[in-house]
Coordinates of C-alpha atoms in Angstrom, one line a residue:
Chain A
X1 CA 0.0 0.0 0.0
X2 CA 2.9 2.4 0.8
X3 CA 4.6 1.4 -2.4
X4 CA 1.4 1.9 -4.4
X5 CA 1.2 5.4 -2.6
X6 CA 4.4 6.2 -3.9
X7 CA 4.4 5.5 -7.3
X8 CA 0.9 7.3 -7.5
X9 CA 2.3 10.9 -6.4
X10 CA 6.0 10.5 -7.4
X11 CA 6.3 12.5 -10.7
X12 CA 9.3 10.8 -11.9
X13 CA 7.1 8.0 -12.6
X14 CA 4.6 10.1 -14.9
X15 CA 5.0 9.6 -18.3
X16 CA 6.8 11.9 -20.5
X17 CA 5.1 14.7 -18.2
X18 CA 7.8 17.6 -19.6
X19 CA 7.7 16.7 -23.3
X20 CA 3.6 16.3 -22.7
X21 CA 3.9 19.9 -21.4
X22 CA 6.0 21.5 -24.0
X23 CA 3.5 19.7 -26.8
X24 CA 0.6 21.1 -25.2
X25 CA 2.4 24.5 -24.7
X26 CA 3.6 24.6 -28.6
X27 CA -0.2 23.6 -29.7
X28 CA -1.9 26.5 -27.3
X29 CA 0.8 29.0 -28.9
X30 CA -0.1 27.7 -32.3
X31 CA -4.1 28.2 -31.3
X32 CA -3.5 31.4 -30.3
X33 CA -1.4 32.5 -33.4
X34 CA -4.5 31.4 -35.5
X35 CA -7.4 32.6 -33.1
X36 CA -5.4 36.3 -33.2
X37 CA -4.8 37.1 -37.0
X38 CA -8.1 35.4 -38.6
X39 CA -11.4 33.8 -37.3
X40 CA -10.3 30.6 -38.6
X41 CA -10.8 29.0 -35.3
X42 CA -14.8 30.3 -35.0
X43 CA -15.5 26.3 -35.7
X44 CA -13.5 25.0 -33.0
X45 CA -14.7 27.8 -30.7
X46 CA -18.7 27.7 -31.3
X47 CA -17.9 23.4 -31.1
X48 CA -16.7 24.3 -27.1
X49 CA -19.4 27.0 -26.8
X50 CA -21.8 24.6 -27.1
X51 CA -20.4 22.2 -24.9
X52 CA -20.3 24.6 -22.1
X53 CA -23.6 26.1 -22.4
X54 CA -25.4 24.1 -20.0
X55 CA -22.8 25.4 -17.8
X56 CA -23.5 28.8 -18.7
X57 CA -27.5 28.2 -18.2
X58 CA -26.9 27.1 -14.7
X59 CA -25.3 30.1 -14.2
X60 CA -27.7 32.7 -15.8
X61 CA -30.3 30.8 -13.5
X62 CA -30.5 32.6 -10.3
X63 CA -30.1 36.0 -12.0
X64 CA -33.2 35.2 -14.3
X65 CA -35.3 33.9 -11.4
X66 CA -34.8 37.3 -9.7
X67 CA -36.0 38.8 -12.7
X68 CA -39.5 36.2 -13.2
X69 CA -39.9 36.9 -8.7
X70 CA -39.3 40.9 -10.0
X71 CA -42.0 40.4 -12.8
X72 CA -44.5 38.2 -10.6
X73 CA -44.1 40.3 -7.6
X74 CA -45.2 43.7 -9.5
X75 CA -48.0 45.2 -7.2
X76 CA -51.5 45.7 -9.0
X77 CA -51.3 49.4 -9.2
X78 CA -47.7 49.3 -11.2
X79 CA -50.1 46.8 -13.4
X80 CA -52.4 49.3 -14.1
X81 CA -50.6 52.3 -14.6
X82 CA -49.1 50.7 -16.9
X83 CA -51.5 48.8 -18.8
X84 CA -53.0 52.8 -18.9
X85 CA -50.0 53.7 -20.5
X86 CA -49.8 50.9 -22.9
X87 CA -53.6 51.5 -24.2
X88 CA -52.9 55.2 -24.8
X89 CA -49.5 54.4 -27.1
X90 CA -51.6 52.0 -28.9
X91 CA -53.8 54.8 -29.7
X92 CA -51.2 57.0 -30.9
X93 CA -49.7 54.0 -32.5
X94 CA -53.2 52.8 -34.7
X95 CA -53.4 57.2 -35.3
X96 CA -49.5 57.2 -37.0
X97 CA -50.2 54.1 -39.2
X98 CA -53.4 55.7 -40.7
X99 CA -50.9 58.1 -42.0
X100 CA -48.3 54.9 -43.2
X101 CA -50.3 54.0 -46.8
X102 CA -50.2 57.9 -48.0
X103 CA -46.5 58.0 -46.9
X104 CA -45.9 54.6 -48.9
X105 CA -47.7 55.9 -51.8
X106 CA -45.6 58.8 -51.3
X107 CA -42.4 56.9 -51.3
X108 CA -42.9 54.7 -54.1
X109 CA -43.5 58.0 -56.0
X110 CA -40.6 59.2 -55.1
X111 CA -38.2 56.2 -55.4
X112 CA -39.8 55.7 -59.4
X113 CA -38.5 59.3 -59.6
X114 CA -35.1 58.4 -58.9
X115 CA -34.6 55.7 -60.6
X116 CA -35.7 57.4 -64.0
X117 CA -32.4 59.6 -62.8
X118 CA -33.3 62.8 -65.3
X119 CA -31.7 65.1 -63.8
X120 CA -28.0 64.4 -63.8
X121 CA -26.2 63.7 -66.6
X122 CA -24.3 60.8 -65.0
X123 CA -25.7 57.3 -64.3
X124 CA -27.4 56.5 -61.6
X125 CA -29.0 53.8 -59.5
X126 CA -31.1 53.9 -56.0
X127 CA -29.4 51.3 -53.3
X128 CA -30.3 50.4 -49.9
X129 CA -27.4 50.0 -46.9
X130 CA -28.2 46.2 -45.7
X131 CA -25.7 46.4 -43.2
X132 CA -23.3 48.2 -40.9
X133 CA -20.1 47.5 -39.8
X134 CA -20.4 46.5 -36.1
X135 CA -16.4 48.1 -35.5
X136 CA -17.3 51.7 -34.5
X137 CA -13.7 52.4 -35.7
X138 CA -14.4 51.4 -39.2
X139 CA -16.8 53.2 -41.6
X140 CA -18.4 50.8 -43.9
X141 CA -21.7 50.2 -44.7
X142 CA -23.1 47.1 -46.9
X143 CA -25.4 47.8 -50.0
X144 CA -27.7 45.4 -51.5
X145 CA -26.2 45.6 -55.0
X146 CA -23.3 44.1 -56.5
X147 CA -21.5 43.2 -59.9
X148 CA -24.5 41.8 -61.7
X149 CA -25.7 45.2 -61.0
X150 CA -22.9 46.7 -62.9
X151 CA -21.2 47.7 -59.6
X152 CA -17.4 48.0 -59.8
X153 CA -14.7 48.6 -57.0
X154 CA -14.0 52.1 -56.4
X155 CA -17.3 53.6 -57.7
X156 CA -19.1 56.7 -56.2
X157 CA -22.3 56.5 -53.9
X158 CA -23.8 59.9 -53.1
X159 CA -26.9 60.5 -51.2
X160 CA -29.3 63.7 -51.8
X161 CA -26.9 66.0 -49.8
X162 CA -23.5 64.4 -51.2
X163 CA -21.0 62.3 -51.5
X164 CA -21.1 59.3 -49.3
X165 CA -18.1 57.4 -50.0
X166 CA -16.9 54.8 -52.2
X167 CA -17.2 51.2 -53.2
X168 CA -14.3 49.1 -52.1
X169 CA -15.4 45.4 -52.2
X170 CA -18.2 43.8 -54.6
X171 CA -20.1 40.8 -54.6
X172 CA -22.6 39.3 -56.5
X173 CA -25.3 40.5 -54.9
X174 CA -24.1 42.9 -52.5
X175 CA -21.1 45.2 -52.1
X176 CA -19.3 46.7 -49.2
X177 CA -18.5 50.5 -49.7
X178 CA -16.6 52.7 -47.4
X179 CA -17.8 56.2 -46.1
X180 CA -15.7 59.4 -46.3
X181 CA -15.3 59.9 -42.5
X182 CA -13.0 56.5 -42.7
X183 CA -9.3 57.2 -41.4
X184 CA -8.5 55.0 -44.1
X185 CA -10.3 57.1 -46.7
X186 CA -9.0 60.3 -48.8
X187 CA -10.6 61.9 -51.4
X188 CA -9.9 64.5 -53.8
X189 CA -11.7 67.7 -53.6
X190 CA -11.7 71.5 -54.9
X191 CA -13.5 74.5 -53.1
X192 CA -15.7 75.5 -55.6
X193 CA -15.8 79.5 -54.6
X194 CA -11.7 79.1 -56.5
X195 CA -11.3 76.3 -57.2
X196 CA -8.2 75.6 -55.2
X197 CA -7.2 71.4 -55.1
X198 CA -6.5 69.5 -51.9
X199 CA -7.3 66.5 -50.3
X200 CA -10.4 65.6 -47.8
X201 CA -9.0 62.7 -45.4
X202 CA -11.7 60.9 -42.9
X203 CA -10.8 61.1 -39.4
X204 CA -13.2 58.4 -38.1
X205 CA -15.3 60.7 -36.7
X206 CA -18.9 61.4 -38.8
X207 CA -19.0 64.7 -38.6
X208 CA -15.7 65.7 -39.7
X209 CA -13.3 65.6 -42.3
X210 CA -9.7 67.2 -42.0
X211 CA -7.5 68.8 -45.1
X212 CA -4.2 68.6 -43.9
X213 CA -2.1 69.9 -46.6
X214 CA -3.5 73.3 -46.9
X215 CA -0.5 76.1 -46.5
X216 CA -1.5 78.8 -44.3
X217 CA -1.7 81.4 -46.6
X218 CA -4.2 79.4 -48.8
X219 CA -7.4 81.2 -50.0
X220 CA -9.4 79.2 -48.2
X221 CA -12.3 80.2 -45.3
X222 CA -15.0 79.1 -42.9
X223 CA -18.2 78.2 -45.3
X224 CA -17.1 77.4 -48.5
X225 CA -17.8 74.7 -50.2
X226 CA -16.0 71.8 -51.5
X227 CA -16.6 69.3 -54.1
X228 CA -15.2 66.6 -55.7
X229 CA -12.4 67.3 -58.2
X230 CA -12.4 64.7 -60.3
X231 CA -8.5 63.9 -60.3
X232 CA -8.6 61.0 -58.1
X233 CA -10.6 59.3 -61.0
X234 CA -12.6 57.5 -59.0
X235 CA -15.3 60.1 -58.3
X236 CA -17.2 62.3 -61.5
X237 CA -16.4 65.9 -61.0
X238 CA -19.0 68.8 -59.0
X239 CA -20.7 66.4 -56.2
X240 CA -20.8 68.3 -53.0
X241 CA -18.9 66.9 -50.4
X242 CA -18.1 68.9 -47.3
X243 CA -18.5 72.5 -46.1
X244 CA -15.7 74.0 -44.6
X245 CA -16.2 74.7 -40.5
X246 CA -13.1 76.0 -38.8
X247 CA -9.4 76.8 -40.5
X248 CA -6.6 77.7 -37.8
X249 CA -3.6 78.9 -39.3
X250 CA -0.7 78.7 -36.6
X251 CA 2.1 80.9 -37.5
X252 CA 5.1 78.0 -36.9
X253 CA 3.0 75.7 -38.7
X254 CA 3.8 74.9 -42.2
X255 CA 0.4 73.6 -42.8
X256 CA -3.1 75.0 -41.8
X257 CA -5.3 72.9 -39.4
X258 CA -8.5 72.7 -41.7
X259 CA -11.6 70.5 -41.1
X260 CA -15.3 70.3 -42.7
X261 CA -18.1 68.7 -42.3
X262 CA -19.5 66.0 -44.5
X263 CA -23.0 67.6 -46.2
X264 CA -24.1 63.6 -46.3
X265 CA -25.7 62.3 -43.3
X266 CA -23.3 59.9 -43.2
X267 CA -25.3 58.3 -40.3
X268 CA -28.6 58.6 -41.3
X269 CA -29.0 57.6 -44.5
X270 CA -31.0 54.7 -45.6
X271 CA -31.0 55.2 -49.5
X272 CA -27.7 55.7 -51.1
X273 CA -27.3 56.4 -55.1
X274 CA -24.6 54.9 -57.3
X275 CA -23.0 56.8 -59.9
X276 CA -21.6 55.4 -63.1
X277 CA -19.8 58.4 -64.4
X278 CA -20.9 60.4 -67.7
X279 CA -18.8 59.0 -70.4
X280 CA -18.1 55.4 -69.0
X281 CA -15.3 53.1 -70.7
X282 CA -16.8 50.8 -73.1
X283 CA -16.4 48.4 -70.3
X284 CA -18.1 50.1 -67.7
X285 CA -21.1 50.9 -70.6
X286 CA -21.6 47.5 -71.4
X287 CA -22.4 46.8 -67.0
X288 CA -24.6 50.1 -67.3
X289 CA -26.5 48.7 -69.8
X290 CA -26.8 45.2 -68.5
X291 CA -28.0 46.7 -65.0
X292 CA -30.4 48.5 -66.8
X293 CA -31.8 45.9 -68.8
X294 CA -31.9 44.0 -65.7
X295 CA -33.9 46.6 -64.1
X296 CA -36.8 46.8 -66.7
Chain B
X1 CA -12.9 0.6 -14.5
X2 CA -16.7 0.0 -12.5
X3 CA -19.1 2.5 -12.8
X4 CA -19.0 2.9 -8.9
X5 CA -14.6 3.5 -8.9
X6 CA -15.5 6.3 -11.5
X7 CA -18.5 7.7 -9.2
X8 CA -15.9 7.5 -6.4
X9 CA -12.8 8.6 -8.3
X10 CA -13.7 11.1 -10.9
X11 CA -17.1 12.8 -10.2
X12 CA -15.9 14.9 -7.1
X13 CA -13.0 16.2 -9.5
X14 CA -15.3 17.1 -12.1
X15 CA -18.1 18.5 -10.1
X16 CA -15.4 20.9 -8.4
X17 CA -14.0 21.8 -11.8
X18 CA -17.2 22.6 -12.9
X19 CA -18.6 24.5 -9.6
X20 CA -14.9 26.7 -10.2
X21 CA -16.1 27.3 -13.5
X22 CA -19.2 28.5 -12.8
X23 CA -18.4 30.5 -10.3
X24 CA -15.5 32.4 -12.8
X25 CA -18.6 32.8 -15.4
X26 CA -21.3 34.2 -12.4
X27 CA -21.7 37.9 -12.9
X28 CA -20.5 40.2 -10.2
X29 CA -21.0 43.7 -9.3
X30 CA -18.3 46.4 -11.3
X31 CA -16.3 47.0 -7.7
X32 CA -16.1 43.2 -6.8
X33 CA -15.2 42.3 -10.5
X34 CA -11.6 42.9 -10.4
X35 CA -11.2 40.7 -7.6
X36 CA -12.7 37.3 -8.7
X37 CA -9.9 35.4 -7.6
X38 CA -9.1 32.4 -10.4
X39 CA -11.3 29.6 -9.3
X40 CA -10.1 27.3 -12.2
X41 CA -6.8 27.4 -11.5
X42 CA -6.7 27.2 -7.6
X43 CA -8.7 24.1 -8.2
X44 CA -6.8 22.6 -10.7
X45 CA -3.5 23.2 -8.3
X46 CA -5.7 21.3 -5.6
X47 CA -5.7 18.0 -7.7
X48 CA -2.5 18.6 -10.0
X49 CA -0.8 18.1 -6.3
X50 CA -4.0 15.6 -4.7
X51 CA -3.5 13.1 -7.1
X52 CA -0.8 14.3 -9.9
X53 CA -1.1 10.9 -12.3
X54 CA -5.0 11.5 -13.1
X55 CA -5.2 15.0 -13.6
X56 CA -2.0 16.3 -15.0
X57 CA -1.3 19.0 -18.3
X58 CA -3.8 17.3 -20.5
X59 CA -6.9 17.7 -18.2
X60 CA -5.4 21.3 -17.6
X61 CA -5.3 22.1 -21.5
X62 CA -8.5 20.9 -21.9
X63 CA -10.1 23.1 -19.1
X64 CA -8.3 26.1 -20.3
X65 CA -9.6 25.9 -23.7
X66 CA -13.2 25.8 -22.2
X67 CA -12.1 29.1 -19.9
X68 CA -11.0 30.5 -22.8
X69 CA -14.2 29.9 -24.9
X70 CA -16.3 30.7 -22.0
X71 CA -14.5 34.0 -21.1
X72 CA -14.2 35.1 -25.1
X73 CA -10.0 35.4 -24.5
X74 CA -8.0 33.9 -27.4
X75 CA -7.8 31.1 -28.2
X76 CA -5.3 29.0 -26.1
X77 CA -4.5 31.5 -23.6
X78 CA -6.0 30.4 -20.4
X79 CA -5.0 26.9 -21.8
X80 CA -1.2 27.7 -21.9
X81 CA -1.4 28.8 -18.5
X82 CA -3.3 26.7 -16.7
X83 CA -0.8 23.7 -18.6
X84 CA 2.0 25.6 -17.0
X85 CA 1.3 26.0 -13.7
X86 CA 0.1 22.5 -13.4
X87 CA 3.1 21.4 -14.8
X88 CA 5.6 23.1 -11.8
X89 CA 2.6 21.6 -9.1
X90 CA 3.2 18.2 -10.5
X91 CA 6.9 18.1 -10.4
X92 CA 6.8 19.7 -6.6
X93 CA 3.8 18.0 -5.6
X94 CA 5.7 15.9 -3.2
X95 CA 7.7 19.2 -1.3
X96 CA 4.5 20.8 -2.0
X97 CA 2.7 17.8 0.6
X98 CA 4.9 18.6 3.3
X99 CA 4.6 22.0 3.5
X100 CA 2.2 23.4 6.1
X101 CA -1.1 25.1 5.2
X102 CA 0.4 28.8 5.7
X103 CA 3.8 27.9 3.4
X104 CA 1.6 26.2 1.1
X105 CA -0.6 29.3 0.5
X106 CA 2.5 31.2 0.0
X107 CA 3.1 28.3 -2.9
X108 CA -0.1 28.7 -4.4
X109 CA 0.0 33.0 -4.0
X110 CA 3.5 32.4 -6.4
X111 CA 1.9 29.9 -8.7
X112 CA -1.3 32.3 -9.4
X113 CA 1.2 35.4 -9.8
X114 CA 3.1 33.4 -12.2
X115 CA -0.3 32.0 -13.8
X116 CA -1.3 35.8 -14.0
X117 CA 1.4 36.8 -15.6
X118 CA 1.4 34.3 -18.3
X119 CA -2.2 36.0 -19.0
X120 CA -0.2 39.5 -18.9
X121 CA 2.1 38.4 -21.1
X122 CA 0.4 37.1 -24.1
X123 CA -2.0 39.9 -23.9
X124 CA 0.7 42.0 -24.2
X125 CA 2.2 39.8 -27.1
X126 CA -1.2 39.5 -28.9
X127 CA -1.7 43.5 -28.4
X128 CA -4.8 42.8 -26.5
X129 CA -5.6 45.3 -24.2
X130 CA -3.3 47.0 -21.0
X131 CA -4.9 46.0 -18.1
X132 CA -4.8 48.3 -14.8
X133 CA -2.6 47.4 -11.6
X134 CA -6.2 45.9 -10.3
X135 CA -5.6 43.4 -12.8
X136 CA -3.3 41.4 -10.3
X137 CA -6.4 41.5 -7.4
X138 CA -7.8 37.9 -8.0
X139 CA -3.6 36.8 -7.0
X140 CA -4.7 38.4 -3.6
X141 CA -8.0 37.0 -3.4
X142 CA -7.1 33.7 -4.5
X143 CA -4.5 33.4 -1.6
X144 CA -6.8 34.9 0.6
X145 CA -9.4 31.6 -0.7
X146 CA -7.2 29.0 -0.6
X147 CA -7.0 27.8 3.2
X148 CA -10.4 27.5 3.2
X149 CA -10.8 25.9 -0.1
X150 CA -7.5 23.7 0.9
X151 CA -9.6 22.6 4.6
X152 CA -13.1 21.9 2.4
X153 CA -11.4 19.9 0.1
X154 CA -9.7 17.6 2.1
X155 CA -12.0 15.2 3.0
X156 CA -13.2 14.7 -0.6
X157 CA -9.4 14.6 -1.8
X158 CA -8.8 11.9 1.3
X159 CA -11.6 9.7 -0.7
X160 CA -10.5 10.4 -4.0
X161 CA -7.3 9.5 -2.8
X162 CA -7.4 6.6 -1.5
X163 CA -9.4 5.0 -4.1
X164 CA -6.7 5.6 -6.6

């Protein structure tokens, strides 16, 4: 019994026990270098999930029974005050969707007016943002059309006020564009009063958009307007972008600290409009037309 | 191996590995937070130096994966810890034995900084986040935990023990 008591705790007598723990070290480091970079592990990771979420409901338990003893121990009068408050919101809610079919009617209207795009010269096409991207530090919005629409990387998307941002990534059926107010995005503009060049460059906030490589003695001023140049090539020439909000010019500084502020409502928009630019390549015509036929 | 050996054997190991996990999952109030002290691995150093040849670096990995699932870290993280500190209680298990309960908890303070830091570290590696000087409460905590833990366990470690 003593004997058998010793080999059980004496760890010279466990297998391969340092090798074992460098393997297992070497294969956590090797997890972790995948898990960091890409999500190639989600598999593996959802697989474990699911294995501990029984755990997890055990858990949650007690916290959710306070909530159903919460609930169930409401006195009568909280009941009805708020069973009051819920019948008069109904009201107001049954009121507001009288007005719903003229304001459909009304939208419908106005979305066929769009679409027949008359008024500018370049083409156009109405999309919808499906999605947002949940990283509050990244600007992109998902749009529900893609390259069998004729959509091609880079392209414009404006809204009624301006330009929006660009097209960076297209699927078949969906593309992922990037808003101006992206650190990561820079865009060619002129102000329109003189037509003096620089660049707009996002700054991750929405409201703001900096042009950093204005001199200080440039004729430039709180108000004006810019627009897009057309030199990057990427964006047709004369879409508002941005209107100028405060210029500091600081003597020792070679540069003056200019910002604007995007005319788009970068955040509110629901309906953004593609452009395909006046005189397209015969390339670029060919996905106009085929977007259009696949329209009608 | 009987059904009743593996009731006797097993199920008090994995119903405490499972309570410590629980109990590192349970939502606390923001001010208590920081001091959670690590359940998971102050049991695991329990039966690493209990009974060494059944619940050695593989169990460890295993149940550091599930931490680090169950506590959205990457991948591997909690694993590569928990492997190493079971790995030093296993090879001092026996001087670790001997020690009495206040010297022991000294142990087991050194073996959660050093489990702690392992966590710092890759964070750090990985670019993570920088945690706050707080960040090394649940060492405190834990040390402050153990006796008792150490004293409740004793009697179920005597049985798992002496079944093995």
């Amino acid at each position: 019994m003593v004997a058998s008591r010793g080999n059980t705790t004496n760890p010279a007598r466990i297998p391969v026990l340092g090798l074992r723990t460098l393997f297992l070290i070497a294969l956590s480091i090797v997890l972790m270098a995948l898990d960091n970079r890409e999500n190639h592990l989600n598999t593996v990771r959802d697989a474990i999930a699911a294995a501990v979420y029984p755990i997890q409901v055990v858990v949650d338990a007690p916290v959710r029974f306070f909530v159903w003893i919460n609930e169930n121990t409401q006195s009568r009068n909280e009941l009805e005050l708020e069973n009051a408050r819920l019948k008069a919101e109904k009201l107001l809610t049954s009121a507001r969707l009288l007005q719903l079919e003229s304001l459909k009617a009304e939208n419908d209207r106005l979305r066929e007016m769009l679409e027949a795009r008359q008024q500018v010269k370049d083409e156009v096409r109405v999309a919808e943002i499906m999605g947002v991207d949940a990283n509050p530090f990244r600007h992109s919005i998902v749009i529900d059309v893609g390259s069998s629409d004729g959509v091609y990387d880079g392209q414009a998307i404006v809204d009624a006020d301006g330009v929006v941002g660009q097209v960076i990534e297209t699927g078949p059926r969906t593309s992922q564009a990037l808003l101006i107010s992206d650190p990561d995005h820079t865009l060619p503009v002129e102000v329109l009063r003189n037509g003096l060049r620089t660049i707009a460059f996002g700054t991750g906030e929405l409201g703001r958009l900096d042009l950093p490589f204005l001199p200080n003695n440039a004729d430039i001023e709180e108000g004006d307007l810019l627009v897009t140049s057309g030199l990057g090539g990427a964006f047709p020439p004369g879409y508002p972008v941005a209107r100028v909000g405060t210029v500091l010019r600081i003597p020792q500084q070679p540069f003056a600290d200019v910002s604007a502020r995007p005319l788009a409502a970068l955040d509110q928009v629901r309906e953004v409009m593609l452009i395909w630019p006046g005189e397209p390549e015969p390339a670029q015509a060919d996905a106009v037309n085929d977007a259009e036929s696949g329209n009608e | 191996m009987s059904s009743k050996t593996f009731r006797g054997r097993h199920l008090p190991v994995i119903i405490s590995i499972v309570i410590a996990l629980m109990l590192s999952m349970m939502p606390l109030p923001e001010g208590i937070r920081n001091f959670r002290p690590d359940w998971v691995a102050l049991i695991m150093i329990h039966w690493a130096m209990a009974v060494p040849r059944s619940y050695g670096v593989g169990v460890a990995w295993v149940v550091g994966l599930v931490l680090d699932v169950s506590q959205g870290t990457l991948l591997g993280q909690h694993a590569l810890a928990l492997t190493v500190i079971t790995f030093i209680t296993i090879k001092s298990n026996l001087l670790m034995r001997m020690f009495p309960l206040l010297q022991l908890t000294a142990t087991v303070f050194a073996l959660n900084a050093v489990y702690r830091f392992l966590l710092f570290w890759i964070n750090g590696v990985a670019g993570v986040e920088a945690p706050s000087s707080v960040y090394w409460g649940p060492v405190l905590t834990g040390a402050l935990v153990w006796p008792m833990m150490y004293i409740l366990l004793s009697g179920i470690r005597y049985r798992v023990e002496s079944r093995h």
